[in-house]
Amino acid sequence: MYITVPLALFGILIIGPMLFTMMSARRAAIAVLLLGTLFLPNAGYAVPVLRSFDKGSATVLAMLAGLLIFDTGRLTSYRFHWVDIPMMLWCACPFASSVANGLGVYDGLAEMMSNVMLWGLPYAIGRLYIRDRDGAKDLVLGLTIAGLVYVPFCLLEMRGGPFFHAKLYGFYPHNYWEQLKPGGWRPSVFFIHGLWLGGFMAYSSICGLCLWLGKNASRIWIFRMKWAALAIVGTLLKCNSNTAIVVFAVGSGVTVSGRFRRLACALLIISPIAYTSLRVTGMWSGGNLVEFYGGKGKNAGGSLNTRLELENRIVARAMQQPVFGWGGYGRSMQIETKDGRGTWTEAIWTKAIGERGLVGLSSWMLSGLLPAWLALRFVDRQRFLAVEDGAILALILLPPMQTIYGLMVLDFSPVNPFCSGALASLAALGVASQSEFVIDHEATDAEYVQ
């Protein structure tokens, strides 16, 4: 591990707030979020209460520092809305899980603070800063630019293997050879794993596609929006991350679904609930899907079968403590197996139900899906069907896509709750006024920065 690790982790606490003096507070918050996500090392230091000062917490603390130092007045603009309840439950659930399992109040507070840091604060900051179409455009454009910035990094790692993290920070954060796939190297750049990078590129791709089709941005730097979007999509397709490609394909299918777009969005939103319900109740084993991919003997089918078996074990264990789960310390995976390989979790949803029970799983999913459902009610139908609001469409698609990806991958990133908070802000405005989102809405971002 090089000296660059602490320099980067502690340096963003200085650089982040400085950005609030160089641009609007909203764009500075988005810039800090993306800079930390894209370039900080996957390392951390154990600290009391917060558990760890790492990539995620350093990014969130940098945004929070800028907000508290240079934009304190914005805090008074927050108005509680019931759309925030799922995120509040998700943040508080670890405390209930720890106490219910006899792990103690201190453990519960520490676990709760960890959830607040990784999920609650990014959600709240997104809630504070994204309040209208202009804010949505800034966020979606920022995600598109981030994906475009990563294109050359990904191309280089596709050729030479995932080396950037090791070269800059002195170590590789995961199993290096796991990134070597039959189709070539799977890049990870400064993400902990190639699957995490694939998810981020999928989100960036859908943002670029929506901005291009909606004509909400003509170019990024010297690149026309069309070519910028295609460059990100093309890179995603070469990232050797089939899961991310499938999620992007679903999102892009909704984007181009024409007059059926609202129905397609609704189906996208309820699909994670349907999947987890079928798996928890045992109504669907997934065996037919394994056969579709060639059966257990094939690479894809075997991998899927292993994943489904792991889900079955964790769900069965979770149903022994169905309300608040088993708490931390791997208690949800203390399962005897015939092969002796043990049990591990590969997705957010199985981690949530195992450690936090049905309350945790429901609150995690609804924290992103409920804002999307409410926002879908208050978009202008004509503009939505014509994709005139590409940024709004992208923002409605992102939380459901991120939730679906969380059904398959342990994809922790402050970007996800930030997007959910941003969408919750627009949904809350729509519910409060019972009207569509408009730039001149009486509660727009402009009024809060005066």
Short mmCIF file of N, CA and C in Angstrom, two decimals, residues 106-243:
data_model
loop_
_atom_site.label_atom_id
_atom_site.label_comp_id
_atom_site.label_asym_id
_atom_site.label_seq_id
_atom_site.Cartn_x
_atom_site.Cartn_y
_atom_site.Cartn_z
N TYR A 106 -24.29 -0.82 21.69
CA TYR A 106 -23.16 -0.19 21.01
C TYR A 106 -23.01 -0.74 19.59
N ASP A 107 -23.11 -2.06 19.47
CA ASP A 107 -23.02 -2.65 18.14
C ASP A 107 -24.14 -2.13 17.24
N GLY A 108 -25.34 -2.01 17.80
CA GLY A 108 -26.46 -1.49 17.02
C GLY A 108 -26.23 -0.07 16.57
N LEU A 109 -25.71 0.78 17.46
CA LEU A 109 -25.43 2.17 17.09
C LEU A 109 -24.35 2.25 16.03
N ALA A 110 -23.31 1.42 16.17
CA ALA A 110 -22.22 1.43 15.19
C ALA A 110 -22.71 0.99 13.82
N GLU A 111 -23.52 -0.08 13.80
CA GLU A 111 -24.06 -0.56 12.53
C GLU A 111 -25.01 0.47 11.92
N MET A 112 -25.79 1.11 12.75
CA MET A 112 -26.72 2.12 12.27
C MET A 112 -25.97 3.31 11.69
N MET A 113 -24.92 3.76 12.38
CA MET A 113 -24.15 4.89 11.89
C MET A 113 -23.46 4.54 10.57
N SER A 114 -23.03 3.29 10.43
CA SER A 114 -22.44 2.87 9.17
C SER A 114 -23.45 2.96 8.04
N ASN A 115 -24.69 2.55 8.30
CA ASN A 115 -25.74 2.65 7.28
C ASN A 115 -26.08 4.10 6.98
N VAL A 116 -26.12 4.92 8.02
CA VAL A 116 -26.39 6.35 7.81
C VAL A 116 -25.32 6.97 6.93
N MET A 117 -24.05 6.61 7.17
CA MET A 117 -22.96 7.18 6.40
C MET A 117 -23.01 6.74 4.94
N LEU A 118 -23.23 5.46 4.70
CA LEU A 118 -23.17 4.93 3.34
C LEU A 118 -24.44 5.17 2.55
N TRP A 119 -25.60 5.20 3.25
CA TRP A 119 -26.88 5.31 2.55
C TRP A 119 -27.64 6.58 2.90
N GLY A 120 -27.80 6.84 4.20
CA GLY A 120 -28.67 7.94 4.62
C GLY A 120 -28.17 9.31 4.21
N LEU A 121 -26.89 9.60 4.45
CA LEU A 121 -26.37 10.93 4.12
C LEU A 121 -26.33 11.20 2.61
N PRO A 122 -25.86 10.26 1.77
CA PRO A 122 -25.94 10.53 0.32
C PRO A 122 -27.38 10.76 -0.14
N TYR A 123 -28.32 9.98 0.41
CA TYR A 123 -29.73 10.17 0.08
C TYR A 123 -30.18 11.58 0.46
N ALA A 124 -29.84 12.01 1.68
CA ALA A 124 -30.26 13.32 2.16
C ALA A 124 -29.64 14.44 1.34
N ILE A 125 -28.36 14.29 0.96
CA ILE A 125 -27.71 15.33 0.16
C ILE A 125 -28.32 15.40 -1.24
N GLY A 126 -28.61 14.24 -1.83
CA GLY A 126 -29.32 14.24 -3.11
C GLY A 126 -30.68 14.88 -2.98
N ARG A 127 -31.34 14.63 -1.86
CA ARG A 127 -32.67 15.21 -1.59
C ARG A 127 -32.60 16.73 -1.50
N LEU A 128 -31.51 17.24 -0.93
CA LEU A 128 -31.37 18.68 -0.76
C LEU A 128 -31.00 19.41 -2.04
N TYR A 129 -30.21 18.77 -2.90
CA TYR A 129 -29.63 19.49 -4.03
C TYR A 129 -30.38 19.32 -5.36
N ILE A 130 -31.10 18.25 -5.56
CA ILE A 130 -31.78 18.04 -6.84
C ILE A 130 -33.26 18.32 -6.64
N ARG A 131 -33.74 19.47 -7.16
CA ARG A 131 -35.10 19.91 -6.88
C ARG A 131 -35.90 20.27 -8.13
N ASP A 132 -35.32 20.19 -9.29
CA ASP A 132 -36.03 20.58 -10.50
C ASP A 132 -35.36 19.95 -11.71
N ARG A 133 -35.84 20.30 -12.90
CA ARG A 133 -35.27 19.72 -14.12
C ARG A 133 -33.81 20.09 -14.28
N ASP A 134 -33.45 21.30 -13.93
CA ASP A 134 -32.05 21.72 -14.06
C ASP A 134 -31.15 20.86 -13.17
N GLY A 135 -31.60 20.60 -11.94
CA GLY A 135 -30.82 19.76 -11.04
C GLY A 135 -30.71 18.34 -11.57
N ALA A 136 -31.82 17.80 -12.08
CA ALA A 136 -31.79 16.46 -12.66
C ALA A 136 -30.83 16.40 -13.84
N LYS A 137 -30.84 17.44 -14.66
CA LYS A 137 -29.94 17.46 -15.82
C LYS A 137 -28.48 17.50 -15.37
N ASP A 138 -28.18 18.29 -14.34
CA ASP A 138 -26.79 18.35 -13.84
C ASP A 138 -26.32 16.98 -13.37
N LEU A 139 -27.17 16.27 -12.63
CA LEU A 139 -26.79 14.95 -12.11
C LEU A 139 -26.62 13.95 -13.24
N VAL A 140 -27.57 13.89 -14.14
CA VAL A 140 -27.51 12.92 -15.24
C VAL A 140 -26.35 13.24 -16.17
N LEU A 141 -26.14 14.52 -16.44
CA LEU A 141 -25.00 14.91 -17.27
C LEU A 141 -23.69 14.57 -16.58
N GLY A 142 -23.62 14.77 -15.26
CA GLY A 142 -22.42 14.42 -14.51
C GLY A 142 -22.11 12.93 -14.59
N LEU A 143 -23.13 12.10 -14.49
CA LEU A 143 -22.94 10.65 -14.60
C LEU A 143 -22.48 10.27 -16.01
N THR A 144 -22.99 10.97 -17.00
CA THR A 144 -22.56 10.70 -18.38
C THR A 144 -21.10 11.08 -18.58
N ILE A 145 -20.73 12.25 -18.09
CA ILE A 145 -19.33 12.69 -18.20
C ILE A 145 -18.41 11.71 -17.47
N ALA A 146 -18.84 11.24 -16.30
CA ALA A 146 -18.03 10.28 -15.55
C ALA A 146 -17.79 9.01 -16.36
N GLY A 147 -18.83 8.52 -17.02
CA GLY A 147 -18.66 7.34 -17.86
C GLY A 147 -17.73 7.60 -19.02
N LEU A 148 -17.83 8.79 -19.62
CA LEU A 148 -16.95 9.13 -20.75
C LEU A 148 -15.50 9.23 -20.28
N VAL A 149 -15.28 9.80 -19.10
CA VAL A 149 -13.93 9.89 -18.55
C VAL A 149 -13.33 8.50 -18.36
N TYR A 150 -14.16 7.55 -17.99
CA TYR A 150 -13.67 6.19 -17.72
C TYR A 150 -13.40 5.37 -18.97
N VAL A 151 -13.89 5.81 -20.11
CA VAL A 151 -13.74 5.03 -21.35
C VAL A 151 -12.27 4.68 -21.63
N PRO A 152 -11.33 5.64 -21.67
CA PRO A 152 -9.94 5.27 -21.95
C PRO A 152 -9.33 4.37 -20.88
N PHE A 153 -9.67 4.58 -19.61
CA PHE A 153 -9.18 3.71 -18.54
C PHE A 153 -9.63 2.27 -18.78
N CYS A 154 -10.90 2.11 -19.13
CA CYS A 154 -11.44 0.77 -19.37
C CYS A 154 -10.76 0.11 -20.58
N LEU A 155 -10.58 0.87 -21.64
CA LEU A 155 -9.97 0.30 -22.85
C LEU A 155 -8.54 -0.18 -22.57
N LEU A 156 -7.81 0.59 -21.79
CA LEU A 156 -6.44 0.20 -21.46
C LEU A 156 -6.42 -1.06 -20.60
N GLU A 157 -7.35 -1.17 -19.66
CA GLU A 157 -7.37 -2.36 -18.81
C GLU A 157 -7.90 -3.59 -19.54
N MET A 158 -8.74 -3.38 -20.54
CA MET A 158 -9.18 -4.52 -21.36
C MET A 158 -7.99 -5.16 -22.07
N ARG A 159 -7.02 -4.35 -22.37
CA ARG A 159 -5.85 -4.85 -23.09
C ARG A 159 -4.76 -5.38 -22.15
N GLY A 160 -4.52 -4.67 -21.05
CA GLY A 160 -3.40 -5.01 -20.18
C GLY A 160 -3.78 -5.54 -18.81
N GLY A 161 -5.09 -5.76 -18.56
CA GLY A 161 -5.52 -6.22 -17.25
C GLY A 161 -5.78 -5.05 -16.31
N PRO A 162 -6.48 -5.29 -15.22
CA PRO A 162 -6.81 -4.21 -14.27
C PRO A 162 -5.59 -3.78 -13.44
N PHE A 163 -4.90 -2.75 -13.90
CA PHE A 163 -3.62 -2.38 -13.28
C PHE A 163 -3.62 -1.00 -12.64
N PHE A 164 -4.59 -0.14 -12.94
CA PHE A 164 -4.54 1.24 -12.46
C PHE A 164 -4.52 1.33 -10.94
N HIS A 165 -5.38 0.56 -10.28
CA HIS A 165 -5.45 0.61 -8.82
C HIS A 165 -4.13 0.18 -8.20
N ALA A 166 -3.56 -0.89 -8.73
CA ALA A 166 -2.28 -1.39 -8.19
C ALA A 166 -1.14 -0.42 -8.46
N LYS A 167 -1.13 0.18 -9.63
CA LYS A 167 -0.05 1.12 -9.98
C LYS A 167 -0.09 2.37 -9.11
N LEU A 168 -1.29 2.89 -8.86
CA LEU A 168 -1.40 4.15 -8.12
C LEU A 168 -1.40 3.95 -6.61
N TYR A 169 -2.02 2.86 -6.15
CA TYR A 169 -2.20 2.69 -4.70
C TYR A 169 -1.42 1.51 -4.12
N GLY A 170 -0.75 0.72 -4.95
CA GLY A 170 0.15 -0.31 -4.43
C GLY A 170 -0.47 -1.65 -4.13
N PHE A 171 -1.73 -1.86 -4.43
CA PHE A 171 -2.36 -3.15 -4.20
C PHE A 171 -3.60 -3.27 -5.07
N TYR A 172 -4.04 -4.52 -5.30
CA TYR A 172 -5.29 -4.74 -6.02
C TYR A 172 -6.33 -5.19 -4.99
N PRO A 173 -7.52 -4.60 -4.97
CA PRO A 173 -8.46 -4.82 -3.86
C PRO A 173 -9.26 -6.11 -3.91
N HIS A 174 -9.09 -6.91 -4.94
CA HIS A 174 -9.88 -8.13 -5.05
C HIS A 174 -9.02 -9.22 -5.67
N ASN A 175 -9.65 -10.32 -6.05
CA ASN A 175 -8.95 -11.40 -6.73
C ASN A 175 -8.63 -10.96 -8.17
N TYR A 176 -7.34 -10.74 -8.43
CA TYR A 176 -6.93 -10.20 -9.73
C TYR A 176 -7.35 -11.11 -10.87
N TRP A 177 -7.11 -12.41 -10.72
CA TRP A 177 -7.35 -13.34 -11.82
C TRP A 177 -8.84 -13.60 -12.05
N GLU A 178 -9.66 -13.19 -11.12
CA GLU A 178 -11.11 -13.31 -11.32
C GLU A 178 -11.59 -12.38 -12.42
N GLN A 179 -10.78 -11.38 -12.75
CA GLN A 179 -11.17 -10.44 -13.80
C GLN A 179 -10.80 -10.95 -15.20
N LEU A 180 -10.12 -12.07 -15.28
CA LEU A 180 -9.78 -12.65 -16.59
C LEU A 180 -10.91 -13.58 -17.00
N LYS A 181 -11.64 -13.18 -18.03
CA LYS A 181 -12.78 -13.93 -18.52
C LYS A 181 -12.47 -14.54 -19.89
N PRO A 182 -13.29 -15.49 -20.34
CA PRO A 182 -13.05 -16.09 -21.66
C PRO A 182 -12.95 -15.06 -22.79
N GLY A 183 -13.67 -13.95 -22.67
CA GLY A 183 -13.63 -12.92 -23.70
C GLY A 183 -12.53 -11.90 -23.53
N GLY A 184 -11.69 -12.07 -22.52
CA GLY A 184 -10.61 -11.11 -22.27
C GLY A 184 -10.69 -10.55 -20.86
N TRP A 185 -9.90 -9.52 -20.60
CA TRP A 185 -9.88 -8.91 -19.27
C TRP A 185 -11.13 -8.10 -19.01
N ARG A 186 -11.62 -8.20 -17.78
CA ARG A 186 -12.73 -7.36 -17.33
C ARG A 186 -12.13 -6.20 -16.53
N PRO A 187 -12.27 -4.96 -17.00
CA PRO A 187 -11.66 -3.83 -16.30
C PRO A 187 -12.36 -3.55 -14.97
N SER A 188 -11.61 -2.99 -14.03
CA SER A 188 -12.20 -2.55 -12.77
C SER A 188 -11.74 -1.14 -12.40
N VAL A 189 -10.62 -0.69 -12.99
CA VAL A 189 -10.05 0.65 -12.77
C VAL A 189 -9.94 0.90 -11.26
N PHE A 190 -10.69 1.86 -10.71
CA PHE A 190 -10.60 2.15 -9.28
C PHE A 190 -11.82 1.65 -8.50
N PHE A 191 -12.58 0.74 -9.10
CA PHE A 191 -13.65 0.07 -8.39
C PHE A 191 -13.08 -1.20 -7.76
N ILE A 192 -13.79 -1.73 -6.77
CA ILE A 192 -13.28 -2.89 -6.06
C ILE A 192 -13.35 -4.15 -6.91
N HIS A 193 -14.22 -4.16 -7.91
CA HIS A 193 -14.41 -5.35 -8.73
C HIS A 193 -14.95 -4.90 -10.09
N GLY A 194 -14.71 -5.73 -11.11
CA GLY A 194 -15.20 -5.41 -12.44
C GLY A 194 -16.71 -5.34 -12.52
N LEU A 195 -17.42 -6.10 -11.67
CA LEU A 195 -18.88 -6.05 -11.66
C LEU A 195 -19.38 -4.70 -11.17
N TRP A 196 -18.67 -4.11 -10.22
CA TRP A 196 -19.07 -2.78 -9.74
C TRP A 196 -18.87 -1.74 -10.83
N LEU A 197 -17.75 -1.83 -11.52
CA LEU A 197 -17.52 -0.90 -12.62
C LEU A 197 -18.57 -1.10 -13.71
N GLY A 198 -18.91 -2.36 -14.00
CA GLY A 198 -19.92 -2.64 -15.02
C GLY A 198 -21.24 -1.98 -14.68
N GLY A 199 -21.64 -2.05 -13.41
CA GLY A 199 -22.88 -1.41 -13.01
C GLY A 199 -22.83 0.09 -13.20
N PHE A 200 -21.73 0.71 -12.82
CA PHE A 200 -21.60 2.16 -12.98
C PHE A 200 -21.65 2.54 -14.46
N MET A 201 -20.98 1.78 -15.32
CA MET A 201 -21.00 2.09 -16.75
C MET A 201 -22.39 1.87 -17.34
N ALA A 202 -23.16 0.94 -16.78
CA ALA A 202 -24.53 0.74 -17.24
C ALA A 202 -25.38 1.96 -16.90
N TYR A 203 -25.21 2.50 -15.68
CA TYR A 203 -25.97 3.69 -15.29
C TYR A 203 -25.56 4.89 -16.15
N SER A 204 -24.26 5.02 -16.38
CA SER A 204 -23.77 6.11 -17.21
C SER A 204 -24.28 5.99 -18.63
N SER A 205 -24.34 4.76 -19.13
CA SER A 205 -24.82 4.54 -20.50
C SER A 205 -26.28 4.94 -20.65
N ILE A 206 -27.11 4.58 -19.68
CA ILE A 206 -28.52 4.94 -19.77
C ILE A 206 -28.70 6.45 -19.67
N CYS A 207 -27.86 7.11 -18.87
CA CYS A 207 -27.91 8.58 -18.78
C CYS A 207 -27.56 9.21 -20.13
N GLY A 208 -26.47 8.74 -20.74
CA GLY A 208 -26.07 9.27 -22.04
C GLY A 208 -27.12 9.03 -23.10
N LEU A 209 -27.72 7.84 -23.10
CA LEU A 209 -28.75 7.51 -24.08
C LEU A 209 -29.96 8.42 -23.93
N CYS A 210 -30.40 8.66 -22.69
CA CYS A 210 -31.57 9.51 -22.46
C CYS A 210 -31.30 10.96 -22.84
N LEU A 211 -30.10 11.47 -22.52
CA LEU A 211 -29.77 12.84 -22.90
C LEU A 211 -29.69 13.00 -24.40
N TRP A 212 -29.16 12.00 -25.08
CA TRP A 212 -29.07 12.05 -26.54
C TRP A 212 -30.46 12.01 -27.18
N LEU A 213 -31.29 11.06 -26.79
CA LEU A 213 -32.62 10.94 -27.39
C LEU A 213 -33.51 12.12 -27.02
N GLY A 214 -33.32 12.66 -25.81
CA GLY A 214 -34.12 13.79 -25.38
C GLY A 214 -33.59 15.13 -25.85
N LYS A 215 -32.42 15.11 -26.52
CA LYS A 215 -31.80 16.35 -26.99
C LYS A 215 -31.64 17.37 -25.86
N ASN A 216 -31.33 16.88 -24.65
CA ASN A 216 -31.13 17.75 -23.51
C ASN A 216 -29.72 18.31 -23.43
N ALA A 217 -28.81 17.75 -24.21
CA ALA A 217 -27.44 18.26 -24.26
C ALA A 217 -26.91 17.98 -25.66
N SER A 218 -26.28 18.96 -26.26
CA SER A 218 -25.81 18.79 -27.63
C SER A 218 -24.43 18.17 -27.71
N ARG A 219 -23.59 18.45 -26.71
CA ARG A 219 -22.24 17.91 -26.75
C ARG A 219 -21.63 17.88 -25.35
N ILE A 220 -20.62 17.06 -25.19
CA ILE A 220 -19.79 17.05 -23.99
C ILE A 220 -18.38 17.37 -24.45
N TRP A 221 -17.90 18.53 -24.04
CA TRP A 221 -16.61 19.04 -24.51
C TRP A 221 -16.63 19.10 -26.05
N ILE A 222 -15.73 18.41 -26.72
CA ILE A 222 -15.71 18.45 -28.18
C ILE A 222 -16.53 17.33 -28.81
N PHE A 223 -17.13 16.47 -27.97
CA PHE A 223 -17.84 15.30 -28.48
C PHE A 223 -19.34 15.60 -28.60
N ARG A 224 -19.90 15.29 -29.73
CA ARG A 224 -21.35 15.37 -29.86
C ARG A 224 -21.99 14.33 -28.94
N MET A 225 -23.18 14.66 -28.44
CA MET A 225 -23.83 13.80 -27.46
C MET A 225 -24.02 12.39 -27.99
N LYS A 226 -24.34 12.29 -29.27
CA LYS A 226 -24.55 10.97 -29.87
C LYS A 226 -23.31 10.10 -29.74
N TRP A 227 -22.16 10.67 -30.09
CA TRP A 227 -20.93 9.87 -30.08
C TRP A 227 -20.43 9.62 -28.65
N ALA A 228 -20.69 10.57 -27.76
CA ALA A 228 -20.32 10.35 -26.36
C ALA A 228 -21.12 9.18 -25.78
N ALA A 229 -22.44 9.18 -26.05
CA ALA A 229 -23.29 8.10 -25.53
C ALA A 229 -22.88 6.76 -26.13
N LEU A 230 -22.63 6.73 -27.42
CA LEU A 230 -22.25 5.47 -28.08
C LEU A 230 -20.89 4.97 -27.59
N ALA A 231 -19.99 5.89 -27.26
CA ALA A 231 -18.68 5.48 -26.74
C ALA A 231 -18.83 4.79 -25.39
N ILE A 232 -19.70 5.33 -24.54
CA ILE A 232 -19.90 4.72 -23.21
C ILE A 232 -20.59 3.37 -23.36
N VAL A 233 -21.62 3.31 -24.20
CA VAL A 233 -22.33 2.05 -24.41
C VAL A 233 -21.40 0.99 -25.00
N GLY A 234 -20.60 1.39 -25.99
CA GLY A 234 -19.67 0.46 -26.60
C GLY A 234 -18.65 -0.08 -25.60
N THR A 235 -18.19 0.78 -24.71
CA THR A 235 -17.25 0.35 -23.67
C THR A 235 -17.91 -0.63 -22.73
N LEU A 236 -19.15 -0.35 -22.33
CA LEU A 236 -19.89 -1.26 -21.47
C LEU A 236 -20.00 -2.65 -22.10
N LEU A 237 -20.30 -2.69 -23.38
CA LEU A 237 -20.48 -3.97 -24.06
C LEU A 237 -19.19 -4.78 -24.11
N LYS A 238 -18.04 -4.10 -23.98
CA LYS A 238 -16.74 -4.79 -24.01
C LYS A 238 -16.20 -5.05 -22.60
N CYS A 239 -16.97 -4.71 -21.57
CA CYS A 239 -16.48 -4.82 -20.19
C CYS A 239 -16.57 -6.22 -19.61
N ASN A 240 -17.06 -7.19 -20.38
CA ASN A 240 -17.18 -8.57 -19.90
C ASN A 240 -18.00 -8.67 -18.61
N SER A 241 -19.06 -7.88 -18.53
CA SER A 241 -19.95 -7.91 -17.38
C SER A 241 -21.37 -8.14 -17.89
N ASN A 242 -21.73 -9.40 -18.03
CA ASN A 242 -23.03 -9.73 -18.62
C ASN A 242 -24.19 -9.20 -17.80
N THR A 243 -24.05 -9.22 -16.48
CA THR A 243 -25.11 -8.72 -15.62
C THR A 243 -25.39 -7.25 -15.87
#
